[in-house]
Amino acid sequence: MKNHLLIVLLFSTGLLFSQTKSRSALFLGNSYTYSNNMPQMVQLIALSVGDSLEYDVNAPGGFTMGGHFSNTVSLQKLSLGNWDYVVLQDQSQFPAVMNYNYQTPHLVDSLCKALNPCATVLFYMTWGRKNGMFSTSTWPYTATYLGMDSVLQSRYRIMAQMNNSEVSPAGAVWRYIRENYPDIELYQADESHPSFEGSYAVAMCFYTSIFRKDPRPVTKNYMIPDSTAAKIKQAVKLVVYDSLAKWGIGEYDYLKNDSCDNKTSLIESNKQLIQIFPNPVLDILKLEFEDDAHQGLEIYNMLGLKVREYEASDQKEYDLSDLKRGQYLIRLKAESDRAFRFIKE
């Protein structure tokens, strides 16, 4: 009888081994990401309910999403190619300007997926500043918190929908808390960056978005009073967990290859399909295919830009002497979800 009671207890607390999840995430952002060591908060929150998060971060202060597109550190971390999630955050004001360029998040999203075809890109929806941003006669909408926040929410959702990606709606959670629990101070004195409670709300939002679980069983409250933590978890439950589809969470899983379920590096899982040598290569790259021929292939640089394209043939040698030094990806046209990395010296 005691054993039966123990099993019931484990199920009720979500700690049964089969219910736990392991995920990895790369956070690319700026001070809104690194404030209060938010990614580590997500890791410890997950750990408190038996889940596991491996993470890495590149978040220079004031960085834009476009800055990560050409940042050496971001590219090196992305090129590991085995992330479950890549989190993208733009500078806090950029998506709220009048003529925001959606091409930038599209390029960065494409780069993330080119280097990590099994990853989910998760856009980090930020929040309006406590009393809004700036106001001009042609663009007055961001002069208040509500106006700025509405623009940010709309644009982050557009970014995600345009790219078949997901949103971690921290900004929407913040608005719910501001409207329903005004006693919780989410901002630092600068009326922009998150307080400890603000970062906790963001971290809870990411836990729920990444693990797709009800946040209320989380036991990691840090130094936050239990009553405050409970309010934050309730807000995340109502805004995020109860409306996963609204934020695109899980909506595009069907686009991934079945091999992604094995959480194996794309490069590793395809070693038997193609042999690349020498690697690194100085001038002539030689390829051997499993079927003695290919149905066309493309070569991309680490910015996600196509630099070569070859039609179907039995060609096995390629002159790459004029390519610049660096890392490149080969993608087979018939297997668009497969990529193979090589280095050009």
mmCIF file of C-alpha atoms in Angstrom:
data_model
loop_
_atom_site.group_PDB
_atom_site.id
_atom_site.type_symbol
_atom_site.label_atom_id
_atom_site.label_comp_id
_atom_site.label_asym_id
_atom_site.label_seq_id
_atom_site.Cartn_x
_atom_site.Cartn_y
_atom_site.Cartn_z
ATOM 1 C CA MET A 1 0.000 0.000 0.000
ATOM 2 C CA LYS A 2 2.853 2.383 0.837
ATOM 3 C CA ASN A 3 4.407 1.824 -2.588
ATOM 4 C CA HIS A 4 1.115 2.636 -4.278
ATOM 5 C CA LEU A 5 0.812 5.832 -2.267
ATOM 6 C CA LEU A 6 4.367 6.808 -3.218
ATOM 7 C CA ILE A 7 3.648 6.372 -6.926
ATOM 8 C CA VAL A 8 0.499 8.471 -6.642
ATOM 9 C CA LEU A 9 2.487 11.151 -4.820
ATOM 10 C CA LEU A 10 5.179 11.184 -7.484
ATOM 11 C CA PHE A 11 2.600 11.559 -10.222
ATOM 12 C CA SER A 12 0.849 14.372 -8.388
ATOM 13 C CA THR A 13 4.081 16.327 -7.859
ATOM 14 C CA GLY A 14 5.338 15.793 -11.409
ATOM 15 C CA LEU A 15 8.533 14.131 -10.244
ATOM 16 C CA LEU A 16 8.092 10.728 -11.823
ATOM 17 C CA PHE A 17 11.132 10.104 -14.018
ATOM 18 C CA SER A 18 9.098 9.580 -17.182
ATOM 19 C CA GLN A 19 7.572 13.047 -16.774
ATOM 20 C CA THR A 20 10.827 14.967 -16.521
ATOM 21 C CA LYS A 21 12.297 16.716 -19.534
ATOM 22 C CA SER A 22 15.769 17.786 -20.612
ATOM 23 C CA ARG A 23 16.222 20.773 -22.904
ATOM 24 C CA SER A 24 19.040 22.979 -24.138
ATOM 25 C CA ALA A 25 18.749 26.665 -25.004
ATOM 26 C CA LEU A 26 21.009 29.368 -26.386
ATOM 27 C CA PHE A 27 20.002 32.891 -25.304
ATOM 28 C CA LEU A 28 21.012 35.688 -27.688
ATOM 29 C CA GLY A 29 19.997 39.069 -26.333
ATOM 30 C CA ASN A 30 21.273 41.964 -24.231
ATOM 31 C CA SER A 31 20.851 43.361 -20.719
ATOM 32 C CA TYR A 32 17.179 42.325 -20.559
ATOM 33 C CA THR A 33 18.488 38.767 -20.893
ATOM 34 C CA TYR A 34 21.461 38.885 -18.521
ATOM 35 C CA SER A 35 19.824 41.028 -15.795
ATOM 36 C CA ASN A 36 19.654 39.023 -12.569
ATOM 37 C CA ASN A 37 21.175 36.093 -14.478
ATOM 38 C CA MET A 38 17.760 35.256 -15.910
ATOM 39 C CA PRO A 39 18.797 32.144 -17.922
ATOM 40 C CA GLN A 40 20.191 30.570 -14.746
ATOM 41 C CA MET A 41 16.868 31.358 -13.066
ATOM 42 C CA VAL A 42 15.163 29.280 -15.762
ATOM 43 C CA GLN A 43 17.597 26.436 -15.137
ATOM 44 C CA LEU A 44 17.012 26.426 -11.363
ATOM 45 C CA ILE A 45 13.255 26.776 -11.777
ATOM 46 C CA ALA A 46 13.275 23.706 -14.024
ATOM 47 C CA LEU A 47 15.485 21.801 -11.614
ATOM 48 C CA SER A 48 13.036 22.407 -8.763
ATOM 49 C CA VAL A 49 10.445 20.237 -10.520
ATOM 50 C CA GLY A 50 12.836 17.628 -11.879
ATOM 51 C CA ASP A 51 13.464 19.117 -15.331
ATOM 52 C CA SER A 52 16.878 19.899 -16.771
ATOM 53 C CA LEU A 53 18.036 22.882 -18.835
ATOM 54 C CA GLU A 54 21.482 23.186 -20.369
ATOM 55 C CA TYR A 55 22.018 26.759 -21.523
ATOM 56 C CA ASP A 56 24.501 29.263 -22.892
ATOM 57 C CA VAL A 57 24.249 33.022 -23.292
ATOM 58 C CA ASN A 58 25.621 35.852 -25.372
ATOM 59 C CA ALA A 59 24.019 39.104 -24.254
ATOM 60 C CA PRO A 60 26.210 42.212 -24.639
ATOM 61 C CA GLY A 61 24.578 45.348 -23.261
ATOM 62 C CA GLY A 62 22.456 47.274 -25.772
ATOM 63 C CA PHE A 63 22.859 44.609 -28.456
ATOM 64 C CA THR A 64 20.333 44.402 -31.285
ATOM 65 C CA MET A 65 19.094 41.247 -32.954
ATOM 66 C CA GLY A 66 20.961 42.278 -36.084
ATOM 67 C CA GLY A 67 24.146 42.558 -34.045
ATOM 68 C CA HIS A 68 24.019 38.840 -33.321
ATOM 69 C CA PHE A 69 23.811 38.135 -37.048
ATOM 70 C CA SER A 70 27.474 39.009 -37.486
ATOM 71 C CA ASN A 71 28.808 38.612 -33.944
ATOM 72 C CA THR A 72 31.652 36.088 -33.756
ATOM 73 C CA VAL A 73 30.666 34.805 -30.315
ATOM 74 C CA SER A 74 27.029 34.311 -31.316
ATOM 75 C CA LEU A 75 28.055 32.506 -34.499
ATOM 76 C CA GLN A 76 30.423 30.216 -32.620
ATOM 77 C CA LYS A 77 27.739 29.282 -30.104
ATOM 78 C CA LEU A 78 25.139 28.778 -32.843
ATOM 79 C CA SER A 79 27.491 26.620 -34.872
ATOM 80 C CA LEU A 80 27.511 23.966 -32.155
ATOM 81 C CA GLY A 81 24.351 22.880 -33.947
ATOM 82 C CA ASN A 82 22.673 20.952 -31.155
ATOM 83 C CA TRP A 83 20.360 23.435 -29.429
ATOM 84 C CA ASP A 84 16.730 22.588 -28.724
ATOM 85 C CA TYR A 85 15.900 26.295 -28.507
ATOM 86 C CA VAL A 86 17.513 29.501 -29.702
ATOM 87 C CA VAL A 87 16.107 32.556 -27.901
ATOM 88 C CA LEU A 88 16.222 35.850 -29.812
ATOM 89 C CA GLN A 89 15.739 39.237 -28.170
ATOM 90 C CA ASP A 90 16.011 42.621 -29.852
ATOM 91 C CA GLN A 91 17.088 45.859 -28.215
ATOM 92 C CA SER A 92 14.231 47.033 -25.997
ATOM 93 C CA GLN A 93 13.181 50.005 -28.147
ATOM 94 C CA PHE A 94 13.932 48.810 -31.683
ATOM 95 C CA PRO A 95 10.742 46.798 -32.357
ATOM 96 C CA ALA A 96 8.679 49.769 -31.160
ATOM 97 C CA VAL A 97 10.000 52.300 -33.695
ATOM 98 C CA MET A 98 7.726 53.375 -36.526
ATOM 99 C CA ASN A 99 9.520 51.696 -39.453
ATOM 100 C CA TYR A 100 10.807 48.517 -37.861
ATOM 101 C CA ASN A 101 12.503 46.250 -40.407
ATOM 102 C CA TYR A 102 11.192 42.688 -40.175
ATOM 103 C CA GLN A 103 13.925 41.532 -42.539
ATOM 104 C CA THR A 104 16.418 41.567 -39.678
ATOM 105 C CA PRO A 105 14.629 39.026 -37.454
ATOM 106 C CA HIS A 106 13.945 36.966 -40.574
ATOM 107 C CA LEU A 107 17.658 36.805 -41.433
ATOM 108 C CA VAL A 108 18.648 35.928 -37.878
ATOM 109 C CA ASP A 109 15.879 33.328 -37.610
ATOM 110 C CA SER A 110 17.024 31.778 -40.897
ATOM 111 C CA LEU A 111 20.621 31.681 -39.707
ATOM 112 C CA CYS A 112 19.630 29.975 -36.455
ATOM 113 C CA LYS A 113 17.674 27.321 -38.336
ATOM 114 C CA ALA A 114 20.398 26.829 -40.950
ATOM 115 C CA LEU A 115 22.881 26.034 -38.195
ATOM 116 C CA ASN A 116 20.374 24.258 -35.939
ATOM 117 C CA PRO A 117 17.651 22.628 -38.079
ATOM 118 C CA CYS A 118 16.275 20.750 -35.078
ATOM 119 C CA ALA A 119 15.995 23.879 -32.933
ATOM 120 C CA THR A 120 12.919 25.937 -32.143
ATOM 121 C CA VAL A 121 13.493 29.676 -32.460
ATOM 122 C CA LEU A 122 11.822 31.405 -29.526
ATOM 123 C CA PHE A 123 11.362 35.170 -29.794
ATOM 124 C CA TYR A 124 11.692 36.909 -26.421
ATOM 125 C CA MET A 125 8.804 39.380 -26.290
ATOM 126 C CA THR A 126 9.938 42.252 -24.091
ATOM 127 C CA TRP A 127 7.744 44.899 -22.399
ATOM 128 C CA GLY A 128 6.908 48.536 -22.615
ATOM 129 C CA ARG A 129 8.925 50.901 -20.465
ATOM 130 C CA LYS A 130 7.194 51.908 -17.268
ATOM 131 C CA ASN A 131 6.020 55.247 -18.656
ATOM 132 C CA GLY A 132 6.477 54.675 -22.363
ATOM 133 C CA MET A 133 9.263 55.626 -24.721
ATOM 134 C CA PHE A 134 9.355 58.749 -26.869
ATOM 135 C CA SER A 135 6.703 60.655 -28.739
ATOM 136 C CA THR A 136 6.761 62.410 -32.089
ATOM 137 C CA SER A 137 4.018 63.978 -34.143
ATOM 138 C CA THR A 138 4.266 61.123 -36.648
ATOM 139 C CA TRP A 139 4.594 58.234 -34.155
ATOM 140 C CA PRO A 140 2.865 59.049 -30.860
ATOM 141 C CA TYR A 141 1.862 55.467 -30.021
ATOM 142 C CA THR A 142 4.865 54.649 -27.829
ATOM 143 C CA ALA A 143 4.565 57.680 -25.520
ATOM 144 C CA THR A 144 2.754 55.580 -22.877
ATOM 145 C CA TYR A 145 3.427 52.185 -21.383
ATOM 146 C CA LEU A 146 0.270 50.727 -22.875
ATOM 147 C CA GLY A 147 1.010 52.100 -26.328
ATOM 148 C CA MET A 148 4.627 50.950 -26.398
ATOM 149 C CA ASP A 149 3.752 47.553 -24.971
ATOM 150 C CA SER A 150 0.976 47.017 -27.514
ATOM 151 C CA VAL A 151 3.354 47.728 -30.389
ATOM 152 C CA LEU A 152 5.972 45.353 -28.958
ATOM 153 C CA GLN A 153 3.451 42.546 -28.424
ATOM 154 C CA SER A 154 2.106 42.891 -31.944
ATOM 155 C CA ARG A 155 5.498 42.985 -33.590
ATOM 156 C CA TYR A 156 7.009 40.059 -31.719
ATOM 157 C CA ARG A 157 4.013 37.958 -32.683
ATOM 158 C CA ILE A 158 4.426 39.038 -36.318
ATOM 159 C CA MET A 159 8.127 38.122 -36.211
ATOM 160 C CA ALA A 160 7.279 34.637 -34.995
ATOM 161 C CA GLN A 161 4.397 34.066 -37.408
ATOM 162 C CA MET A 162 6.452 35.230 -40.393
ATOM 163 C CA ASN A 163 9.127 32.667 -39.601
ATOM 164 C CA ASN A 164 7.076 29.711 -38.275
ATOM 165 C CA SER A 165 8.646 30.303 -34.875
ATOM 166 C CA GLU A 166 7.413 30.700 -31.310
ATOM 167 C CA VAL A 167 7.091 33.527 -28.784
ATOM 168 C CA SER A 168 7.916 33.564 -25.103
ATOM 169 C CA PRO A 169 5.441 36.322 -24.170
ATOM 170 C CA ALA A 170 7.171 37.945 -21.207
ATOM 171 C CA GLY A 171 5.700 41.319 -22.157
ATOM 172 C CA ALA A 172 2.162 39.930 -22.033
ATOM 173 C CA VAL A 173 2.851 38.393 -18.618
ATOM 174 C CA TRP A 174 4.159 41.738 -17.369
ATOM 175 C CA ARG A 175 1.015 43.502 -18.531
ATOM 176 C CA TYR A 176 -1.187 40.996 -16.742
ATOM 177 C CA ILE A 177 0.803 41.489 -13.548
ATOM 178 C CA ARG A 178 0.697 45.282 -13.836
ATOM 179 C CA GLU A 179 -3.066 45.209 -14.310
ATOM 180 C CA ASN A 180 -3.912 42.590 -11.698
ATOM 181 C CA TYR A 181 -1.102 42.772 -9.140
ATOM 182 C CA PRO A 182 0.065 46.411 -9.122
ATOM 183 C CA ASP A 183 1.807 45.836 -5.799
ATOM 184 C CA ILE A 184 4.510 43.796 -7.591
ATOM 185 C CA GLU A 185 7.304 46.094 -8.799
ATOM 186 C CA LEU A 186 8.638 44.675 -12.043
ATOM 187 C CA TYR A 187 11.039 47.504 -12.934
ATOM 188 C CA GLN A 188 14.361 48.762 -11.703
ATOM 189 C CA ALA A 189 14.687 52.473 -10.920
ATOM 190 C CA ASP A 190 15.489 53.219 -14.576
ATOM 191 C CA GLU A 191 11.884 52.200 -15.466
ATOM 192 C CA SER A 192 13.233 49.875 -18.150
ATOM 193 C CA HIS A 193 15.268 46.925 -16.849
ATOM 194 C CA PRO A 194 13.643 44.166 -14.803
ATOM 195 C CA SER A 195 13.717 44.070 -11.036
ATOM 196 C CA PHE A 196 14.396 40.698 -9.416
ATOM 197 C CA GLU A 197 10.658 40.026 -9.465
ATOM 198 C CA GLY A 198 10.559 41.116 -13.111
ATOM 199 C CA SER A 199 13.304 38.681 -14.085
ATOM 200 C CA TYR A 200 11.571 35.932 -12.112
ATOM 201 C CA ALA A 201 8.404 36.553 -14.129
ATOM 202 C CA VAL A 202 10.458 36.367 -17.357
ATOM 203 C CA ALA A 203 12.181 33.170 -16.209
ATOM 204 C CA MET A 204 8.853 31.558 -15.310
ATOM 205 C CA CYS A 205 7.598 32.512 -18.760
ATOM 206 C CA PHE A 206 10.584 30.842 -20.417
ATOM 207 C CA TYR A 207 10.240 27.729 -18.275
ATOM 208 C CA THR A 208 6.611 27.365 -19.337
ATOM 209 C CA SER A 209 7.376 28.133 -23.004
ATOM 210 C CA ILE A 210 10.313 25.718 -23.265
ATOM 211 C CA PHE A 211 9.010 22.837 -21.160
ATOM 212 C CA ARG A 212 5.312 23.448 -21.950
ATOM 213 C CA LYS A 213 4.305 22.773 -18.372
ATOM 214 C CA ASP A 214 2.053 24.392 -15.814
ATOM 215 C CA PRO A 215 4.352 26.691 -13.784
ATOM 216 C CA ARG A 216 2.426 26.463 -10.515
ATOM 217 C CA PRO A 217 4.215 23.341 -9.137
ATOM 218 C CA VAL A 218 7.568 25.192 -9.326
ATOM 219 C CA THR A 219 9.078 25.400 -5.844
ATOM 220 C CA LYS A 220 12.042 27.697 -6.571
ATOM 221 C CA ASN A 221 10.979 31.143 -5.354
ATOM 222 C CA TYR A 222 14.427 32.601 -4.557
ATOM 223 C CA MET A 223 14.038 35.412 -2.012
ATOM 224 C CA ILE A 224 10.631 36.382 -3.346
ATOM 225 C CA PRO A 225 7.801 36.056 -0.788
ATOM 226 C CA ASP A 226 5.694 32.981 -1.424
ATOM 227 C CA SER A 227 2.572 35.083 -1.978
ATOM 228 C CA THR A 228 4.314 37.189 -4.651
ATOM 229 C CA ALA A 229 5.786 34.128 -6.376
ATOM 230 C CA ALA A 230 2.344 32.504 -6.389
ATOM 231 C CA LYS A 231 0.852 35.547 -8.124
ATOM 232 C CA ILE A 232 3.591 35.516 -10.756
ATOM 233 C CA LYS A 233 3.138 31.792 -11.396
ATOM 234 C CA GLN A 234 -0.607 32.248 -11.667
ATOM 235 C CA ALA A 235 -0.100 35.035 -14.205
ATOM 236 C CA VAL A 236 2.216 32.840 -16.295
ATOM 237 C CA LYS A 237 -0.225 29.965 -16.078
ATOM 238 C CA LEU A 238 -3.126 32.093 -17.363
ATOM 239 C CA VAL A 239 -1.209 34.040 -20.021
ATOM 240 C CA VAL A 240 1.168 31.376 -21.332
ATOM 241 C CA TYR A 241 0.282 27.831 -20.325
ATOM 242 C CA ASP A 242 -3.454 28.203 -20.946
ATOM 243 C CA SER A 243 -2.836 29.758 -24.375
ATOM 244 C CA LEU A 244 0.191 27.975 -25.844
ATOM 245 C CA ALA A 245 -1.262 28.048 -29.370
ATOM 246 C CA LYS A 246 -1.691 31.831 -29.191
ATOM 247 C CA TRP A 247 2.083 32.158 -28.963
ATOM 248 C CA GLY A 248 2.749 29.474 -31.578
ATOM 249 C CA ILE A 249 4.162 27.118 -28.962
ATOM 250 C CA GLY A 250 4.139 23.634 -30.445
ATOM 251 C CA GLU A 251 2.398 24.805 -33.625
ATOM 252 C CA TYR A 252 5.383 24.141 -35.899
ATOM 253 C CA ASP A 253 6.758 20.934 -34.421
ATOM 254 C CA TYR A 254 5.461 19.064 -37.457
ATOM 255 C CA LEU A 255 7.994 20.886 -39.657
ATOM 256 C CA LYS A 256 10.914 19.142 -37.989
ATOM 257 C CA ASN A 257 12.431 15.911 -39.204
ATOM 258 C CA ASP A 258 11.731 12.757 -37.189
ATOM 259 C CA SER A 259 15.438 12.486 -36.406
ATOM 260 C CA CYS A 260 15.151 15.619 -34.291
ATOM 261 C CA ASP A 261 13.318 13.601 -31.647
ATOM 262 C CA ASN A 262 16.591 11.845 -30.886
ATOM 263 C CA LYS A 263 18.228 15.112 -29.774
ATOM 264 C CA THR A 264 21.295 14.256 -31.835
ATOM 265 C CA SER A 265 23.398 16.831 -33.601
ATOM 266 C CA LEU A 266 22.279 17.153 -37.197
ATOM 267 C CA ILE A 267 25.896 16.978 -38.318
ATOM 268 C CA GLU A 268 26.466 13.790 -36.324
ATOM 269 C CA SER A 269 23.260 12.103 -37.484
ATOM 270 C CA ASN A 270 24.177 12.439 -41.146
ATOM 271 C CA LYS A 271 27.768 11.255 -41.168
ATOM 272 C CA GLN A 272 26.923 8.120 -43.116
ATOM 273 C CA LEU A 273 25.077 9.993 -45.884
ATOM 274 C CA ILE A 274 28.037 12.013 -47.103
ATOM 275 C CA GLN A 275 31.822 11.988 -46.682
ATOM 276 C CA ILE A 276 33.652 15.309 -46.884
ATOM 277 C CA PHE A 277 37.428 15.504 -47.295
ATOM 278 C CA PRO A 278 39.841 17.036 -46.789
ATOM 279 C CA ASN A 279 38.268 18.946 -43.933
ATOM 280 C CA PRO A 280 39.577 21.609 -43.463
ATOM 281 C CA VAL A 281 39.972 22.197 -47.207
ATOM 282 C CA LEU A 282 42.350 24.557 -48.980
ATOM 283 C CA ASP A 283 41.080 24.410 -52.571
ATOM 284 C CA ILE A 284 39.488 21.164 -53.854
ATOM 285 C CA LEU A 285 36.707 19.689 -51.721
ATOM 286 C CA LYS A 286 35.857 16.055 -52.388
ATOM 287 C CA LEU A 287 32.480 14.558 -51.602
ATOM 288 C CA GLU A 288 31.333 10.963 -51.577
ATOM 289 C CA PHE A 289 27.591 10.310 -51.419
ATOM 290 C CA GLU A 290 25.764 7.284 -50.141
ATOM 291 C CA ASP A 291 23.969 6.913 -53.504
ATOM 292 C CA ASP A 292 27.012 7.807 -55.695
ATOM 293 C CA ALA A 293 25.279 10.999 -56.854
ATOM 294 C CA HIS A 294 23.437 13.970 -55.432
ATOM 295 C CA GLN A 295 20.175 15.654 -56.400
ATOM 296 C CA GLY A 296 21.711 19.103 -56.195
ATOM 297 C CA LEU A 297 23.448 20.857 -53.340
ATOM 298 C CA GLU A 298 24.000 24.335 -51.942
ATOM 299 C CA ILE A 299 26.787 25.839 -49.835
ATOM 300 C CA TYR A 300 26.035 28.478 -47.196
ATOM 301 C CA ASN A 301 28.336 30.655 -45.120
ATOM 302 C CA MET A 302 27.821 31.091 -41.376
ATOM 303 C CA LEU A 303 25.603 34.117 -41.959
ATOM 304 C CA GLY A 304 23.110 31.885 -43.704
ATOM 305 C CA LEU A 305 23.915 33.315 -47.155
ATOM 306 C CA LYS A 306 24.132 30.946 -50.120
ATOM 307 C CA VAL A 307 27.550 31.159 -51.810
ATOM 308 C CA ARG A 308 27.390 28.174 -54.187
ATOM 309 C CA GLU A 309 24.728 26.087 -55.890
ATOM 310 C CA TYR A 310 25.164 22.884 -57.905
ATOM 311 C CA GLU A 311 22.551 20.967 -59.854
ATOM 312 C CA ALA A 312 22.059 17.191 -59.704
ATOM 313 C CA SER A 313 25.119 15.291 -60.909
ATOM 314 C CA ASP A 314 27.698 12.661 -60.055
ATOM 315 C CA GLN A 315 30.322 15.383 -59.521
ATOM 316 C CA LYS A 316 32.609 14.595 -56.607
ATOM 317 C CA GLU A 317 35.200 17.377 -56.677
ATOM 318 C CA TYR A 318 34.511 21.086 -56.152
ATOM 319 C CA ASP A 319 36.944 23.959 -56.571
ATOM 320 C CA LEU A 320 36.464 26.246 -53.575
ATOM 321 C CA SER A 321 39.800 28.026 -53.785
ATOM 322 C CA ASP A 322 38.162 31.450 -54.100
ATOM 323 C CA LEU A 323 35.987 31.087 -50.987
ATOM 324 C CA LYS A 324 36.994 33.125 -47.954
ATOM 325 C CA ARG A 325 38.364 31.342 -44.904
ATOM 326 C CA GLY A 326 35.754 30.211 -42.409
ATOM 327 C CA GLN A 327 33.070 27.625 -41.679
ATOM 328 C CA TYR A 328 30.453 26.616 -44.252
ATOM 329 C CA LEU A 329 27.432 24.350 -44.498
ATOM 330 C CA ILE A 330 26.516 22.006 -47.361
ATOM 331 C CA ARG A 331 22.797 21.363 -47.753
ATOM 332 C CA LEU A 332 21.394 18.732 -50.116
ATOM 333 C CA LYS A 333 18.410 19.980 -52.105
ATOM 334 C CA ALA A 334 16.652 16.643 -51.812
ATOM 335 C CA GLU A 335 17.238 16.640 -48.044
ATOM 336 C CA SER A 336 16.655 20.290 -47.139
ATOM 337 C CA ASP A 337 16.643 19.505 -43.435
ATOM 338 C CA ARG A 338 20.150 18.033 -43.571
ATOM 339 C CA ALA A 339 23.400 19.980 -43.317
ATOM 340 C CA PHE A 340 27.091 19.117 -43.306
ATOM 341 C CA ARG A 341 29.779 21.404 -41.981
ATOM 342 C CA PHE A 342 33.264 21.974 -43.341
ATOM 343 C CA ILE A 343 36.079 24.489 -42.821
ATOM 344 C CA LYS A 344 37.743 26.462 -45.606
ATOM 345 C CA GLU A 345 41.363 27.390 -44.882
#
